[in-house]
Short mmCIF file of N, CA, C and O in Angstrom, two decimals:
data_model
loop_
_atom_site.label_atom_id
_atom_site.label_comp_id
_atom_site.label_asym_id
_atom_site.label_seq_id
_atom_site.Cartn_x
_atom_site.Cartn_y
_atom_site.Cartn_z
N UNK O 1 77.19 102.32 115.17
CA UNK O 1 77.69 103.81 115.00
C UNK O 1 76.79 104.75 115.66
O UNK O 1 76.97 105.61 116.01
N UNK O 2 75.33 104.30 115.41
CA UNK O 2 74.13 105.20 115.89
C UNK O 2 74.44 105.65 117.23
O UNK O 2 74.31 106.94 117.83
N UNK O 3 74.62 104.55 118.18
CA UNK O 3 74.75 104.69 119.44
C UNK O 3 76.00 105.62 119.84
O UNK O 3 76.05 106.52 120.72
N UNK O 4 77.21 105.75 119.12
CA UNK O 4 78.28 106.52 119.32
C UNK O 4 77.85 107.98 118.94
O UNK O 4 78.44 108.76 119.65
N UNK O 5 77.13 107.95 117.95
CA UNK O 5 76.67 109.41 117.52
C UNK O 5 75.99 110.14 118.62
O UNK O 5 76.16 111.06 119.02
N UNK O 6 74.98 109.34 119.12
CA UNK O 6 74.05 109.81 120.23
C UNK O 6 74.78 110.11 121.38
O UNK O 6 74.54 111.06 121.95
N UNK O 7 75.85 109.12 121.88
CA UNK O 7 76.77 109.41 122.98
C UNK O 7 77.30 110.59 122.93
O UNK O 7 77.81 111.32 123.95
N UNK O 8 78.06 111.15 121.63
CA UNK O 8 78.79 112.26 121.59
C UNK O 8 77.91 113.52 121.91
O UNK O 8 78.52 114.69 122.14
N UNK O 9 76.59 113.44 121.90
CA UNK O 9 75.77 114.58 122.12
C UNK O 9 75.28 114.82 123.48
O UNK O 9 74.56 115.70 124.06
N UNK O 10 75.81 113.79 124.64
CA UNK O 10 75.41 113.76 125.83
C UNK O 10 75.87 114.94 126.49
O UNK O 10 77.07 115.35 126.38
N UNK O 11 75.09 115.10 127.88
CA UNK O 11 75.77 116.28 128.62
C UNK O 11 77.00 115.81 129.53
O UNK O 11 77.77 116.39 130.06
N UNK O 12 77.14 114.47 129.60
CA UNK O 12 78.15 113.89 130.44
C UNK O 12 79.53 113.84 129.74
O UNK O 12 79.35 113.12 128.66
N UNK O 13 80.57 114.38 130.29
CA UNK O 13 81.87 114.01 129.56
C UNK O 13 82.12 112.61 129.41
O UNK O 13 82.68 112.27 128.39
N UNK O 14 81.92 111.70 130.30
CA UNK O 14 82.28 110.23 130.24
C UNK O 14 81.67 109.47 129.10
O UNK O 14 82.01 108.82 128.22
N UNK O 15 80.20 109.96 128.76
CA UNK O 15 79.53 109.42 127.81
C UNK O 15 79.90 109.98 126.46
O UNK O 15 80.05 109.11 125.55
N UNK O 16 80.43 111.02 126.46
CA UNK O 16 81.15 111.74 125.10
C UNK O 16 82.08 111.18 124.74
O UNK O 16 82.41 110.79 123.53
N UNK O 17 83.08 110.81 125.91
CA UNK O 17 84.29 110.13 125.81
C UNK O 17 84.21 108.81 125.15
O UNK O 17 84.77 108.23 124.06
N UNK O 18 83.29 107.92 125.68
CA UNK O 18 82.99 106.63 125.24
C UNK O 18 82.24 106.71 123.65
O UNK O 18 82.56 105.73 122.80
N UNK O 19 81.57 107.88 123.51
CA UNK O 19 80.87 107.91 122.09
C UNK O 19 82.11 108.14 121.21
O UNK O 19 82.20 107.55 120.10
N UNK O 20 83.10 108.96 121.37
CA UNK O 20 84.14 109.21 120.51
C UNK O 20 85.08 108.04 120.51
O UNK O 20 85.41 107.57 119.32
N UNK O 21 85.13 107.32 121.44
CA UNK O 21 85.89 106.11 121.45
C UNK O 21 85.14 104.84 120.53
O UNK O 21 85.99 104.50 119.66
N UNK O 22 83.88 104.87 120.37
CA UNK O 22 83.25 103.85 119.76
C UNK O 22 83.33 104.28 118.48
O UNK O 22 83.49 103.36 117.48
N UNK O 23 83.37 105.50 118.02
CA UNK O 23 83.30 106.04 116.74
C UNK O 23 84.73 105.90 115.93
O UNK O 23 84.88 105.46 114.87
N UNK O 24 85.66 106.22 116.98
CA UNK O 24 87.13 105.88 116.46
C UNK O 24 87.29 104.48 116.20
O UNK O 24 88.03 103.93 115.07
N UNK O 25 86.94 103.65 117.13
CA UNK O 25 87.00 102.00 116.91
C UNK O 25 86.55 101.59 115.65
O UNK O 25 86.98 100.70 114.90
N UNK O 26 85.37 102.32 115.16
CA UNK O 26 84.60 101.59 114.20
C UNK O 26 85.55 102.09 112.82
O UNK O 26 85.28 101.34 111.70
N UNK O 27 86.28 103.07 113.05
CA UNK O 27 86.86 103.69 111.57
C UNK O 27 86.02 104.17 110.63
O UNK O 27 86.54 104.00 109.32
N UNK O 28 84.81 104.45 110.85
CA UNK O 28 83.76 104.62 109.67
C UNK O 28 84.00 105.96 109.34
O UNK O 28 83.41 106.95 110.27
N UNK O 29 84.31 106.50 108.30
CA UNK O 29 84.20 107.87 107.75
C UNK O 29 82.75 108.69 107.72
O UNK O 29 83.01 109.71 108.27
N UNK O 30 81.81 107.72 107.70
CA UNK O 30 80.49 108.44 107.85
C UNK O 30 80.20 109.03 109.50
O UNK O 30 79.36 110.03 109.68
N UNK O 31 81.19 108.93 110.32
CA UNK O 31 81.29 109.35 111.62
C UNK O 31 81.73 110.71 111.82
O UNK O 31 81.41 111.52 112.79
N UNK O 32 82.47 110.99 110.87
CA UNK O 32 83.23 112.59 110.94
C UNK O 32 82.21 113.63 111.06
O UNK O 32 82.55 114.67 111.70
N UNK O 33 81.17 113.74 110.12
CA UNK O 33 80.27 114.76 110.37
C UNK O 33 79.68 114.88 111.93
O UNK O 33 79.29 116.15 112.43
N UNK O 34 79.57 113.89 112.61
CA UNK O 34 79.05 113.87 114.11
C UNK O 34 80.26 114.41 115.01
O UNK O 34 79.87 114.94 116.02
N UNK O 35 81.46 114.09 114.63
CA UNK O 35 82.66 114.33 115.34
C UNK O 35 83.11 116.02 115.24
O UNK O 35 83.53 116.35 116.14
N UNK O 36 82.91 116.18 114.03
CA UNK O 36 83.45 117.70 113.73
C UNK O 36 82.91 118.86 114.75
O UNK O 36 83.57 119.66 115.08
N UNK O 37 81.77 118.94 114.78
CA UNK O 37 81.04 119.89 116.00
C UNK O 37 81.72 119.99 117.36
O UNK O 37 81.74 120.92 117.99
N UNK O 38 82.31 118.81 117.72
CA UNK O 38 82.87 118.71 119.02
C UNK O 38 84.28 119.28 119.13
O UNK O 38 84.63 119.59 120.11
N UNK O 39 84.79 119.58 118.01
CA UNK O 39 85.93 120.29 117.95
C UNK O 39 85.95 121.71 118.40
O UNK O 39 86.86 122.51 118.89
N UNK O 40 84.62 122.23 118.71
CA UNK O 40 84.30 123.72 119.19
C UNK O 40 83.69 123.34 120.56
O UNK O 40 83.05 124.34 121.10
N UNK O 41 83.61 122.27 121.18
CA UNK O 41 83.10 122.08 122.33
C UNK O 41 83.69 122.80 123.58
O UNK O 41 84.91 123.15 123.55
N UNK O 42 82.85 123.13 124.47
CA UNK O 42 83.41 123.99 125.58
C UNK O 42 84.34 123.25 126.42
O UNK O 42 84.98 123.82 127.36
N UNK O 43 84.05 121.77 126.49
CA UNK O 43 84.92 121.03 127.42
C UNK O 43 86.18 120.65 126.65
O UNK O 43 85.95 119.89 125.47
N UNK O 44 87.23 121.09 126.98
CA UNK O 44 88.72 120.77 126.09
C UNK O 44 88.71 119.40 126.07
O UNK O 44 89.25 118.85 125.18
N UNK O 45 88.47 118.46 127.22
CA UNK O 45 88.57 117.08 127.03
C UNK O 45 87.99 116.48 125.86
O UNK O 45 88.42 115.59 125.03
N UNK O 46 86.71 116.92 125.84
CA UNK O 46 85.99 116.44 124.41
C UNK O 46 86.54 116.76 123.18
O UNK O 46 86.42 116.23 122.25
N UNK O 47 87.25 118.06 123.35
CA UNK O 47 87.71 118.34 121.87
C UNK O 47 88.88 117.57 121.70
O UNK O 47 89.01 117.17 120.41
N UNK O 48 89.62 117.37 122.59
CA UNK O 48 90.77 116.34 122.46
C UNK O 48 90.52 114.90 121.96
O UNK O 48 90.80 114.27 121.29
N UNK O 49 89.31 114.47 122.51
CA UNK O 49 88.98 113.29 122.46
C UNK O 49 88.30 112.98 120.62
O UNK O 49 88.41 112.23 119.99
N UNK O 50 87.40 114.08 120.36
CA UNK O 50 87.17 114.24 119.00
C UNK O 50 87.97 114.29 118.18
O UNK O 50 88.21 113.57 117.11
N UNK O 51 89.17 115.09 118.39
CA UNK O 51 90.34 115.28 117.58
C UNK O 51 90.99 113.83 117.24
O UNK O 51 91.40 113.59 116.25
N UNK O 52 91.17 113.12 118.43
CA UNK O 52 91.84 111.83 118.56
C UNK O 52 90.88 110.71 117.58
O UNK O 52 91.49 110.10 116.81
N UNK O 53 89.76 110.79 117.79
CA UNK O 53 88.73 110.00 116.96
C UNK O 53 88.71 110.23 115.49
O UNK O 53 88.98 109.36 114.60
N UNK O 54 88.72 111.65 115.18
CA UNK O 54 88.87 111.93 113.69
C UNK O 54 90.37 111.58 113.23
O UNK O 54 90.25 111.03 112.21
N UNK O 55 91.30 111.64 114.06
CA UNK O 55 92.59 111.24 113.49
C UNK O 55 92.78 109.81 113.35
O UNK O 55 93.24 109.19 112.18
N UNK O 56 92.18 109.13 114.07
CA UNK O 56 92.16 107.62 114.17
C UNK O 56 91.42 107.28 112.99
O UNK O 56 91.83 106.29 112.14
N UNK O 57 90.24 107.75 112.26
CA UNK O 57 89.35 107.43 111.44
C UNK O 57 90.15 107.92 110.00
O UNK O 57 90.21 107.04 109.22
N UNK O 58 90.72 108.95 109.99
CA UNK O 58 91.39 109.58 108.81
C UNK O 58 92.61 108.71 108.55
O UNK O 58 92.87 108.36 107.31
N UNK O 59 93.18 108.32 109.71
CA UNK O 59 94.53 107.30 109.31
C UNK O 59 94.14 105.95 109.15
O UNK O 59 95.18 105.12 109.23
N UNK O 60 93.07 105.52 109.57
CA UNK O 60 92.57 104.29 109.34
C UNK O 60 93.36 103.38 110.35
O UNK O 60 93.79 102.17 110.31
N UNK O 61 93.46 103.92 111.79
CA UNK O 61 94.16 103.24 112.72
C UNK O 61 93.47 103.45 114.17
O UNK O 61 93.58 104.57 114.73
N UNK O 62 92.56 102.53 114.62
CA UNK O 62 92.04 102.76 115.84
C UNK O 62 92.88 103.11 117.02
O UNK O 62 92.36 103.67 118.05
N UNK O 63 94.05 102.44 116.97
CA UNK O 63 94.97 102.63 117.98
C UNK O 63 95.20 103.99 118.29
O UNK O 63 95.61 104.42 119.54
N UNK O 64 95.04 104.97 117.44
CA UNK O 64 95.43 106.39 117.60
C UNK O 64 94.61 107.10 118.47
O UNK O 64 94.94 108.17 118.81
N UNK O 65 93.31 106.65 118.71
CA UNK O 65 92.54 107.27 119.61
C UNK O 65 93.08 107.35 121.01
O UNK O 65 92.99 108.35 121.80
N UNK O 66 93.83 106.03 121.48
CA UNK O 66 94.54 106.03 122.73
C UNK O 66 96.11 106.14 122.77
O UNK O 66 96.68 106.93 123.63
N UNK O 67 96.57 105.94 121.57
CA UNK O 67 98.07 106.43 121.19
C UNK O 67 98.07 107.76 120.40
O UNK O 67 98.39 107.89 119.30
N UNK O 68 97.80 108.76 121.36
CA UNK O 68 97.59 109.95 120.55
C UNK O 68 98.93 110.78 120.15
O UNK O 68 98.81 111.50 119.32
N UNK O 69 99.92 110.32 120.51
CA UNK O 69 101.10 110.69 119.84
C UNK O 69 101.85 109.94 118.99
O UNK O 69 102.87 110.34 118.33
N UNK O 70 101.02 108.96 118.48
CA UNK O 70 101.39 107.82 117.58
C UNK O 70 102.87 107.28 117.76
O UNK O 70 103.63 106.93 116.82
N UNK O 71 103.11 106.98 118.93
CA UNK O 71 104.22 106.35 119.61
C UNK O 71 104.61 104.76 118.97
O UNK O 71 105.61 104.12 118.98
N UNK O 72 103.43 104.42 118.76
CA UNK O 72 103.35 102.76 118.33
C UNK O 72 103.66 102.01 119.51
O UNK O 72 103.67 100.69 119.36
N UNK O 73 103.48 102.35 120.81
CA UNK O 73 103.63 101.72 122.03
C UNK O 73 102.30 101.33 122.61
O UNK O 73 102.31 100.68 123.72
N UNK O 74 101.24 101.99 122.02
CA UNK O 74 99.89 101.71 122.86
C UNK O 74 98.95 100.97 121.92
O UNK O 74 98.75 101.53 120.68
N UNK O 75 98.28 99.92 122.16
CA UNK O 75 97.45 99.02 121.14
C UNK O 75 95.98 98.90 122.05
O UNK O 75 96.16 98.84 123.26
N UNK O 76 95.03 99.06 121.30
CA UNK O 76 93.72 99.20 121.82
C UNK O 76 92.81 98.06 121.20
O UNK O 76 92.84 98.11 120.04
N UNK O 77 92.51 97.08 122.07
CA UNK O 77 91.64 95.99 121.36
C UNK O 77 90.67 95.64 122.43
O UNK O 77 90.70 95.95 123.61
N UNK O 78 89.52 94.99 121.86
CA UNK O 78 88.39 94.58 122.81
C UNK O 78 88.35 93.03 122.47
O UNK O 78 88.28 92.60 121.36
N UNK O 79 88.26 92.15 123.52
CA UNK O 79 88.34 90.71 123.63
C UNK O 79 86.81 90.34 123.35
O UNK O 79 86.15 90.74 123.99
#
């Protein structure tokens, strides 16, 4: 989780994206304080990623990070 938190503070959008993704996949509520400040980030993509990660954690469903409209048609897993 620490790596995800550090990544969310990076200058690169892609690194922030993967940080949000890692935190979302972890489903750990302890990540919420690190994600909340990103809701006011200047990059709208980062705001959307943070919002999706927060949603996934709060709903306890990591798929919601990628399935942002909760269609149930998108599944996210790592083998």
